[in-house]
PDB file of C-alpha atoms in Angstrom:
ATOM      1  CA  GLU A1443      16.731 -10.057   7.509  1.00  0.00           C
ATOM      2  CA  ALA A1444      14.079  -8.693   9.830  1.00  0.00           C
ATOM      3  CA  GLY A1445      10.890  -6.938   8.241  1.00  0.00           C
ATOM      4  CA  VAL A1446       8.754  -4.243   8.801  1.00  0.00           C
ATOM      5  CA  VAL A1447       7.814  -4.273  12.494  1.00  0.00           C
ATOM      6  CA  GLN A1448       4.904  -2.773  14.220  1.00  0.00           C
ATOM      7  CA  SER A1449       3.094  -2.735  17.446  1.00  0.00           C
ATOM      8  CA  PRO A1450       0.865  -3.574  18.791  1.00  0.00           C
ATOM      9  CA  ARG A1451      -0.885  -5.701  16.333  1.00  0.00           C
ATOM     10  CA  TYR A1452      -4.461  -5.108  17.805  1.00  0.00           C
ATOM     11  CA  LYS A1453      -5.799  -2.344  19.767  1.00  0.00           C
ATOM     12  CA  ILE A1454      -9.432  -1.458  21.018  1.00  0.00           C
ATOM     13  CA  ILE A1455      -9.998   1.708  23.009  1.00  0.00           C
ATOM     14  CA  GLU A1456     -12.955   3.710  23.785  1.00  0.00           C
ATOM     15  CA  LYS A1457     -13.336   7.144  21.915  1.00  0.00           C
ATOM     16  CA  LYS A1458     -11.903  10.111  23.106  1.00  0.00           C
ATOM     17  CA  GLN A1459      -9.187   8.095  24.292  1.00  0.00           C
ATOM     18  CA  PRO A1460      -5.093   8.428  23.034  1.00  0.00           C
ATOM     19  CA  VAL A1461      -3.559   5.641  20.965  1.00  0.00           C
ATOM     20  CA  ALA A1462      -0.158   5.102  19.625  1.00  0.00           C
ATOM     21  CA  PHE A1463       1.381   2.897  17.154  1.00  0.00           C
ATOM     22  CA  TRP A1464       4.930   1.942  16.971  1.00  0.00           C
ATOM     23  CA  CYS A1465       7.089   1.316  13.799  1.00  0.00           C
ATOM     24  CA  ASN A1466      10.537  -0.031  13.561  1.00  0.00           C
ATOM     25  CA  PRO A1467      11.504  -0.214   9.375  1.00  0.00           C
ATOM     26  CA  ILE A1468      14.250  -2.530   7.863  1.00  0.00           C
ATOM     27  CA  SER A1469      17.628  -1.614   8.650  1.00  0.00           C
ATOM     28  CA  GLY A1470      18.774   1.054   6.486  1.00  0.00           C
ATOM     29  CA  HIS A1471      15.924   2.532   4.888  1.00  0.00           C
ATOM     30  CA  ASN A1472      15.881   6.078   5.581  1.00  0.00           C
ATOM     31  CA  THR A1473      12.403   6.367   4.189  1.00  0.00           C
ATOM     32  CA  LEU A1474       9.590   5.721   6.541  1.00  0.00           C
ATOM     33  CA  TYR A1475       5.446   6.055   5.667  1.00  0.00           C
ATOM     34  CA  TRP A1476       2.339   5.763   7.604  1.00  0.00           C
ATOM     35  CA  TYR A1477      -0.891   4.656   5.671  1.00  0.00           C
ATOM     36  CA  LEU A1478      -4.500   4.081   6.785  1.00  0.00           C
ATOM     37  CA  GLN A1479      -6.557   1.618   5.389  1.00  0.00           C
ATOM     38  CA  ASN A1480     -10.224   1.438   5.646  1.00  0.00           C
ATOM     39  CA  LEU A1481     -12.204  -1.766   5.574  1.00  0.00           C
ATOM     40  CA  GLY A1482     -12.595  -2.465   1.684  1.00  0.00           C
ATOM     41  CA  GLN A1483     -10.224   0.415   0.619  1.00  0.00           C
ATOM     42  CA  GLY A1484      -6.466   0.774  -0.536  1.00  0.00           C
ATOM     43  CA  PRO A1485      -3.977   2.362   1.681  1.00  0.00           C
ATOM     44  CA  GLU A1486      -4.378   6.017   1.872  1.00  0.00           C
ATOM     45  CA  LEU A1487      -0.721   7.611   2.635  1.00  0.00           C
ATOM     46  CA  LEU A1488      -0.853  10.263   5.905  1.00  0.00           C
ATOM     47  CA  ILE A1489       3.176  10.961   6.473  1.00  0.00           C
ATOM     48  CA  ARG A1490       6.429  10.253   4.564  1.00  0.00           C
ATOM     49  CA  TYR A1491       9.718  10.531   6.201  1.00  0.00           C
ATOM     50  CA  GLU A1492      12.683  11.122   4.885  1.00  0.00           C
ATOM     51  CA  ASN A1493      15.242  10.423   7.928  1.00  0.00           C
ATOM     52  CA  GLU A1494      13.649  12.262  10.208  1.00  0.00           C
ATOM     53  CA  GLU A1495      12.025  15.291   8.429  1.00  0.00           C
ATOM     54  CA  ALA A1496       8.239  14.624   7.311  1.00  0.00           C
ATOM     55  CA  VAL A1497       8.636  15.803   3.647  1.00  0.00           C
ATOM     56  CA  ASP A1498       4.602  14.740   2.839  1.00  0.00           C
ATOM     57  CA  ASP A1499       2.179  15.291   5.822  1.00  0.00           C
ATOM     58  CA  SER A1500      -0.455  16.971   3.675  1.00  0.00           C
ATOM     59  CA  GLN A1501      -3.282  13.934   4.164  1.00  0.00           C
ATOM     60  CA  LEU A1502      -2.642  13.681   8.054  1.00  0.00           C
ATOM     61  CA  PRO A1503      -5.374  15.146   9.979  1.00  0.00           C
ATOM     62  CA  LYS A1504      -3.180  17.078  12.540  1.00  0.00           C
ATOM     63  CA  ASP A1505      -6.214  18.473  14.880  1.00  0.00           C
ATOM     64  CA  ARG A1506      -5.680  14.990  16.255  1.00  0.00           C
ATOM     65  CA  PHE A1507      -2.936  12.889  14.606  1.00  0.00           C
ATOM     66  CA  SER A1508       1.041  13.632  15.365  1.00  0.00           C
ATOM     67  CA  ALA A1509       3.987  11.440  14.186  1.00  0.00           C
ATOM     68  CA  GLU A1510       7.371  11.617  14.962  1.00  0.00           C
ATOM     69  CA  ARG A1511      10.696  10.203  13.796  1.00  0.00           C
ATOM     70  CA  LEU A1512      13.168  11.243  15.968  1.00  0.00           C
ATOM     71  CA  LYS A1513      16.261   9.611  15.212  1.00  0.00           C
ATOM     72  CA  GLY A1514      15.311   8.795  11.732  1.00  0.00           C
ATOM     73  CA  VAL A1515      14.844   5.091  12.204  1.00  0.00           C
ATOM     74  CA  ASP A1516      11.866   4.008  14.147  1.00  0.00           C
ATOM     75  CA  SER A1517       8.431   6.446  14.187  1.00  0.00           C
ATOM     76  CA  THR A1518       5.023   6.611  16.335  1.00  0.00           C
ATOM     77  CA  LEU A1519       1.817   7.552  15.036  1.00  0.00           C
ATOM     78  CA  LYS A1520      -0.635   9.258  17.543  1.00  0.00           C
ATOM     79  CA  ILE A1521      -4.371   9.788  17.863  1.00  0.00           C
ATOM     80  CA  GLN A1522      -5.757  12.140  20.777  1.00  0.00           C
ATOM     81  CA  PRO A1523      -8.675  11.891  21.144  1.00  0.00           C
ATOM     82  CA  ALA A1524      -9.585   8.755  19.225  1.00  0.00           C
ATOM     83  CA  GLU A1525     -12.843   8.946  17.556  1.00  0.00           C
ATOM     84  CA  LEU A1526     -14.925   6.282  15.991  1.00  0.00           C
ATOM     85  CA  GLY A1527     -14.311   6.850  12.484  1.00  0.00           C
ATOM     86  CA  ASP A1528     -10.477   6.089  13.141  1.00  0.00           C
ATOM     87  CA  SER A1529     -11.186   2.365  13.288  1.00  0.00           C
ATOM     88  CA  ALA A1530      -8.956   1.176  10.721  1.00  0.00           C
ATOM     89  CA  VAL A1531      -6.118  -0.706   9.982  1.00  0.00           C
ATOM     90  CA  TYR A1532      -2.440   1.657  10.084  1.00  0.00           C
ATOM     91  CA  LEU A1533       0.058   0.357   8.048  1.00  0.00           C
ATOM     92  CA  CYS A1534       4.189   1.273   8.248  1.00  0.00           C
ATOM     93  CA  ALA A1535       6.413   0.679   5.211  1.00  0.00           C
ATOM     94  CA  SER A1536      10.036   1.748   4.351  1.00  0.00           C
ATOM     95  CA  SER A1537      12.156   2.162   1.090  1.00  0.00           C
ATOM     96  CA  LEU A1538      15.676   2.592   1.154  1.00  0.00           C
ATOM     97  CA  GLY A1539      15.233   6.421   0.323  1.00  0.00           C
ATOM     98  CA  LEU A1540      17.561   6.840  -2.226  1.00  0.00           C
ATOM     99  CA  SER A1541      14.716   8.814  -4.961  1.00  0.00           C
ATOM    100  CA  SER A1542      12.725  11.169  -3.759  1.00  0.00           C
ATOM    101  CA  ASP A1543       9.503  10.877  -5.585  1.00  0.00           C
ATOM    102  CA  TYR A1544       7.936   7.600  -5.244  1.00  0.00           C
ATOM    103  CA  GLN A1545       9.508   4.831  -7.814  1.00  0.00           C
ATOM    104  CA  GLU A1546      10.621   2.915  -4.892  1.00  0.00           C
ATOM    105  CA  THR A1547       9.499  -0.348  -3.381  1.00  0.00           C
ATOM    106  CA  GLN A1548       7.934   0.027  -0.443  1.00  0.00           C
ATOM    107  CA  TYR A1549       8.358  -3.018   2.294  1.00  0.00           C
ATOM    108  CA  PHE A1550       5.238  -3.001   4.769  1.00  0.00           C
ATOM    109  CA  GLY A1551       4.635  -4.064   7.901  1.00  0.00           C
ATOM    110  CA  PRO A1552       1.739  -6.574   9.111  1.00  0.00           C
ATOM    111  CA  GLY A1553      -0.416  -3.280  10.458  1.00  0.00           C
ATOM    112  CA  THR A1554      -1.933  -2.287  13.504  1.00  0.00           C
ATOM    113  CA  ARG A1555      -6.014  -3.245  13.484  1.00  0.00           C
ATOM    114  CA  LEU A1556      -7.764  -0.346  16.037  1.00  0.00           C
ATOM    115  CA  LEU A1557     -11.366  -0.422  16.923  1.00  0.00           C
ATOM    116  CA  VAL A1558     -12.633   2.486  18.379  1.00  0.00           C
ATOM    117  CA  LEU A1559     -15.690   1.856  20.866  1.00  0.00           C
TER     118      LEU A1559
ATOM    119  CA  ALA B 784      -3.366  14.664  -9.349  1.00  0.00           C
ATOM    120  CA  GLN B 785      -3.363  10.864 -10.179  1.00  0.00           C
ATOM    121  CA  SER B 786      -6.230   8.320  -9.916  1.00  0.00           C
ATOM    122  CA  VAL B 787      -6.681   4.758 -10.036  1.00  0.00           C
ATOM    123  CA  THR B 788      -9.286   2.751 -10.768  1.00  0.00           C
ATOM    124  CA  GLN B 789      -9.926  -1.142 -10.239  1.00  0.00           C
ATOM    125  CA  LEU B 790     -13.164  -2.171 -11.465  1.00  0.00           C
ATOM    126  CA  ASP B 791     -13.786  -5.583  -9.901  1.00  0.00           C
ATOM    127  CA  SER B 792     -13.761  -6.023  -6.234  1.00  0.00           C
ATOM    128  CA  GLN B 793     -13.690  -9.760  -6.480  1.00  0.00           C
ATOM    129  CA  VAL B 794     -12.565 -11.914  -9.084  1.00  0.00           C
ATOM    130  CA  PRO B 795     -13.846 -16.011  -9.100  1.00  0.00           C
ATOM    131  CA  VAL B 796     -11.415 -18.023 -10.702  1.00  0.00           C
ATOM    132  CA  PHE B 797     -10.799 -21.825 -11.394  1.00  0.00           C
ATOM    133  CA  GLU B 798      -7.454 -23.428 -10.215  1.00  0.00           C
ATOM    134  CA  GLU B 799      -5.315 -23.590 -13.424  1.00  0.00           C
ATOM    135  CA  ALA B 800      -7.390 -21.089 -15.299  1.00  0.00           C
ATOM    136  CA  PRO B 801      -6.242 -17.347 -16.951  1.00  0.00           C
ATOM    137  CA  VAL B 802      -7.169 -14.611 -14.892  1.00  0.00           C
ATOM    138  CA  GLU B 803      -6.742 -11.076 -15.528  1.00  0.00           C
ATOM    139  CA  LEU B 804      -7.025  -7.851 -12.822  1.00  0.00           C
ATOM    140  CA  ARG B 805      -8.171  -4.641 -14.311  1.00  0.00           C
ATOM    141  CA  CYS B 806      -6.206  -1.642 -13.275  1.00  0.00           C
ATOM    142  CA  ASN B 807      -6.927   2.021 -14.983  1.00  0.00           C
ATOM    143  CA  TYR B 808      -5.431   4.919 -14.088  1.00  0.00           C
ATOM    144  CA  SER B 809      -5.894   8.615 -14.566  1.00  0.00           C
ATOM    145  CA  SER B 810      -2.911  11.614 -14.670  1.00  0.00           C
ATOM    146  CA  SER B 811      -1.968  14.482 -16.582  1.00  0.00           C
ATOM    147  CA  VAL B 812       2.161  13.576 -16.150  1.00  0.00           C
ATOM    148  CA  SER B 813       3.825  10.537 -16.959  1.00  0.00           C
ATOM    149  CA  VAL B 814       3.677   7.669 -14.226  1.00  0.00           C
ATOM    150  CA  TYR B 815       4.689   5.115 -12.302  1.00  0.00           C
ATOM    151  CA  LEU B 816       2.664   2.029 -11.845  1.00  0.00           C
ATOM    152  CA  PHE B 817       2.450  -1.026  -9.624  1.00  0.00           C
ATOM    153  CA  TRP B 818       0.875  -3.920  -8.476  1.00  0.00           C
ATOM    154  CA  TYR B 819       1.179  -4.899  -4.887  1.00  0.00           C
ATOM    155  CA  VAL B 820      -0.087  -8.357  -3.374  1.00  0.00           C
ATOM    156  CA  GLN B 821      -1.264  -9.113   0.276  1.00  0.00           C
ATOM    157  CA  TYR B 822      -1.512 -12.784   1.324  1.00  0.00           C
ATOM    158  CA  PRO B 823      -4.089 -13.485   4.139  1.00  0.00           C
ATOM    159  CA  ASN B 824      -2.664 -12.356   7.329  1.00  0.00           C
ATOM    160  CA  GLN B 825       0.422 -11.067   5.717  1.00  0.00           C
ATOM    161  CA  GLY B 826       1.440  -7.260   5.013  1.00  0.00           C
ATOM    162  CA  LEU B 827       1.278  -5.887   1.373  1.00  0.00           C
ATOM    163  CA  GLN B 828       4.371  -6.963  -0.539  1.00  0.00           C
ATOM    164  CA  LEU B 829       5.475  -5.453  -3.955  1.00  0.00           C
ATOM    165  CA  LEU B 830       4.650  -7.991  -7.283  1.00  0.00           C
ATOM    166  CA  LEU B 831       5.952  -5.969  -9.781  1.00  0.00           C
ATOM    167  CA  LYS B 832       6.389  -2.379 -11.199  1.00  0.00           C
ATOM    168  CA  TYR B 833       6.635  -0.201 -14.081  1.00  0.00           C
ATOM    169  CA  LEU B 834       8.902   2.888 -13.968  1.00  0.00           C
ATOM    170  CA  SER B 835      10.234   2.858 -17.740  1.00  0.00           C
ATOM    171  CA  GLY B 836      11.284   0.702 -20.723  1.00  0.00           C
ATOM    172  CA  SER B 837       9.854  -2.257 -21.595  1.00  0.00           C
ATOM    173  CA  THR B 838       5.721  -1.678 -21.368  1.00  0.00           C
ATOM    174  CA  LEU B 839       5.446  -5.604 -20.381  1.00  0.00           C
ATOM    175  CA  VAL B 840       6.664  -6.219 -16.590  1.00  0.00           C
ATOM    176  CA  GLU B 841       6.935  -9.523 -15.146  1.00  0.00           C
ATOM    177  CA  SER B 842       6.672 -11.234 -11.748  1.00  0.00           C
ATOM    178  CA  ILE B 843       8.840 -13.973 -10.237  1.00  0.00           C
ATOM    179  CA  ASN B 844       6.084 -15.936 -10.086  1.00  0.00           C
ATOM    180  CA  GLY B 845       4.411 -15.913 -13.154  1.00  0.00           C
ATOM    181  CA  PHE B 846       2.086 -12.843 -13.320  1.00  0.00           C
ATOM    182  CA  GLU B 847       2.778 -10.138 -15.835  1.00  0.00           C
ATOM    183  CA  ALA B 848       1.728  -6.442 -16.581  1.00  0.00           C
ATOM    184  CA  GLU B 849       1.726  -4.306 -19.514  1.00  0.00           C
ATOM    185  CA  PHE B 850       1.743  -0.407 -19.592  1.00  0.00           C
ATOM    186  CA  ASN B 851      -0.970   0.748 -22.263  1.00  0.00           C
ATOM    187  CA  LYS B 852      -0.281   4.336 -22.149  1.00  0.00           C
ATOM    188  CA  SER B 853      -3.213   4.533 -24.887  1.00  0.00           C
ATOM    189  CA  GLN B 854      -5.831   2.777 -22.711  1.00  0.00           C
ATOM    190  CA  THR B 855      -4.024   4.200 -19.540  1.00  0.00           C
ATOM    191  CA  SER B 856      -4.170   0.681 -18.297  1.00  0.00           C
ATOM    192  CA  PHE B 857      -2.132  -1.579 -16.450  1.00  0.00           C
ATOM    193  CA  HIS B 858      -3.901  -4.946 -16.186  1.00  0.00           C
ATOM    194  CA  LEU B 859      -2.435  -7.753 -14.086  1.00  0.00           C
ATOM    195  CA  ARG B 860      -2.870 -11.596 -15.902  1.00  0.00           C
ATOM    196  CA  LYS B 861      -1.411 -15.029 -15.138  1.00  0.00           C
ATOM    197  CA  PRO B 862      -2.128 -17.395 -17.928  1.00  0.00           C
ATOM    198  CA  SER B 863      -2.935 -20.424 -15.120  1.00  0.00           C
ATOM    199  CA  VAL B 864      -3.402 -19.789 -11.345  1.00  0.00           C
ATOM    200  CA  HIS B 865      -2.439 -21.878  -8.537  1.00  0.00           C
ATOM    201  CA  ILE B 866      -4.414 -21.754  -4.927  1.00  0.00           C
ATOM    202  CA  SER B 867      -1.591 -20.142  -3.589  1.00  0.00           C
ATOM    203  CA  ASP B 868      -2.575 -17.135  -5.316  1.00  0.00           C
ATOM    204  CA  THR B 869      -5.662 -16.667  -3.376  1.00  0.00           C
ATOM    205  CA  ALA B 870      -4.698 -12.633  -2.474  1.00  0.00           C
ATOM    206  CA  GLU B 871      -5.786  -9.231  -2.420  1.00  0.00           C
ATOM    207  CA  TYR B 872      -4.045  -6.719  -5.102  1.00  0.00           C
ATOM    208  CA  PHE B 873      -3.785  -3.693  -4.983  1.00  0.00           C
ATOM    209  CA  CYS B 874      -2.698  -1.428  -8.066  1.00  0.00           C
ATOM    210  CA  ALA B 875      -0.745   1.886  -7.542  1.00  0.00           C
ATOM    211  CA  VAL B 876       0.034   4.994  -9.315  1.00  0.00           C
ATOM    212  CA  SER B 877       2.332   7.805  -8.998  1.00  0.00           C
ATOM    213  CA  ALA B 878       3.488  10.823 -10.581  1.00  0.00           C
ATOM    214  CA  ARG B 879       6.785  10.271 -12.281  1.00  0.00           C
ATOM    215  CA  GLY B 880       9.443  12.823 -10.774  1.00  0.00           C
ATOM    216  CA  GLY B 881       7.387  14.476  -8.705  1.00  0.00           C
ATOM    217  CA  ASP B 882       6.247  15.273  -5.008  1.00  0.00           C
ATOM    218  CA  ASP B 883       2.581  13.589  -5.775  1.00  0.00           C
ATOM    219  CA  LYS B 884       2.033  10.879  -3.508  1.00  0.00           C
ATOM    220  CA  ILE B 885       1.468   7.423  -4.193  1.00  0.00           C
ATOM    221  CA  ILE B 886      -2.377   6.111  -4.891  1.00  0.00           C
ATOM    222  CA  PHE B 887      -3.419   3.058  -4.376  1.00  0.00           C
ATOM    223  CA  GLY B 888      -6.445   1.356  -5.555  1.00  0.00           C
ATOM    224  CA  LYS B 889      -9.492  -0.096  -3.490  1.00  0.00           C
ATOM    225  CA  GLY B 890      -8.212  -3.535  -4.427  1.00  0.00           C
ATOM    226  CA  THR B 891      -9.646  -6.736  -6.363  1.00  0.00           C
ATOM    227  CA  ARG B 892      -9.631 -10.033  -3.925  1.00  0.00           C
ATOM    228  CA  LEU B 893      -8.720 -12.969  -6.035  1.00  0.00           C
ATOM    229  CA  HIS B 894     -10.816 -16.146  -5.162  1.00  0.00           C
ATOM    230  CA  ILE B 895      -9.286 -19.585  -6.592  1.00  0.00           C
ATOM    231  CA  LEU B 896     -11.595 -22.206  -6.640  1.00  0.00           C
ATOM    232  CA  PRO B 897     -10.810 -25.982  -6.539  1.00  0.00           C
TER     233      PRO B 897
END
């Protein structure tokens, strides 16, 4: 069974440019999460989807970050424009979606490492 | 809101020696507790979790953690480590039945010395 797939694995852009990350969750997983992981830190939740609905986006900086999960399967996270401080690893995870809280095991993708110059 | 503290950023230990990775949390409500592991060049994966019931939880590869409510701790232990245990370990907490998001600690890097 395929795990969570993310692309690209690495991205280098100049500041003020737009960038997009793609995630395909494990088949059958209804809940999808995007995390930000800075160097030396643990993952920080940006947004959580249950199917196509964003149920927790309180930590998403909405002035420059956006996300979508149009058909309730794969998802895209976008930054526009990127800033130097956005350099980090962006993680996607998924879970079955049988529970409305955070007790479910999350399955993580390998992440996209972003460097903004 | 919940918070989690992993006091040790790095823990060196000799192969076949015991290890304890410390995790303390803060919460005003009942919690779920997790340990995730990230092996080199891989994504995070669940090692073990406490939801309810027995306060001692075990993983398939010999790790165990004990939920201690009075100490607000969820320390991870293994009686004898192997070189393959080299990884970064993240403790995480979330509120039971609540909408509060999951909070991860900063991680502890476990170095196994030959």
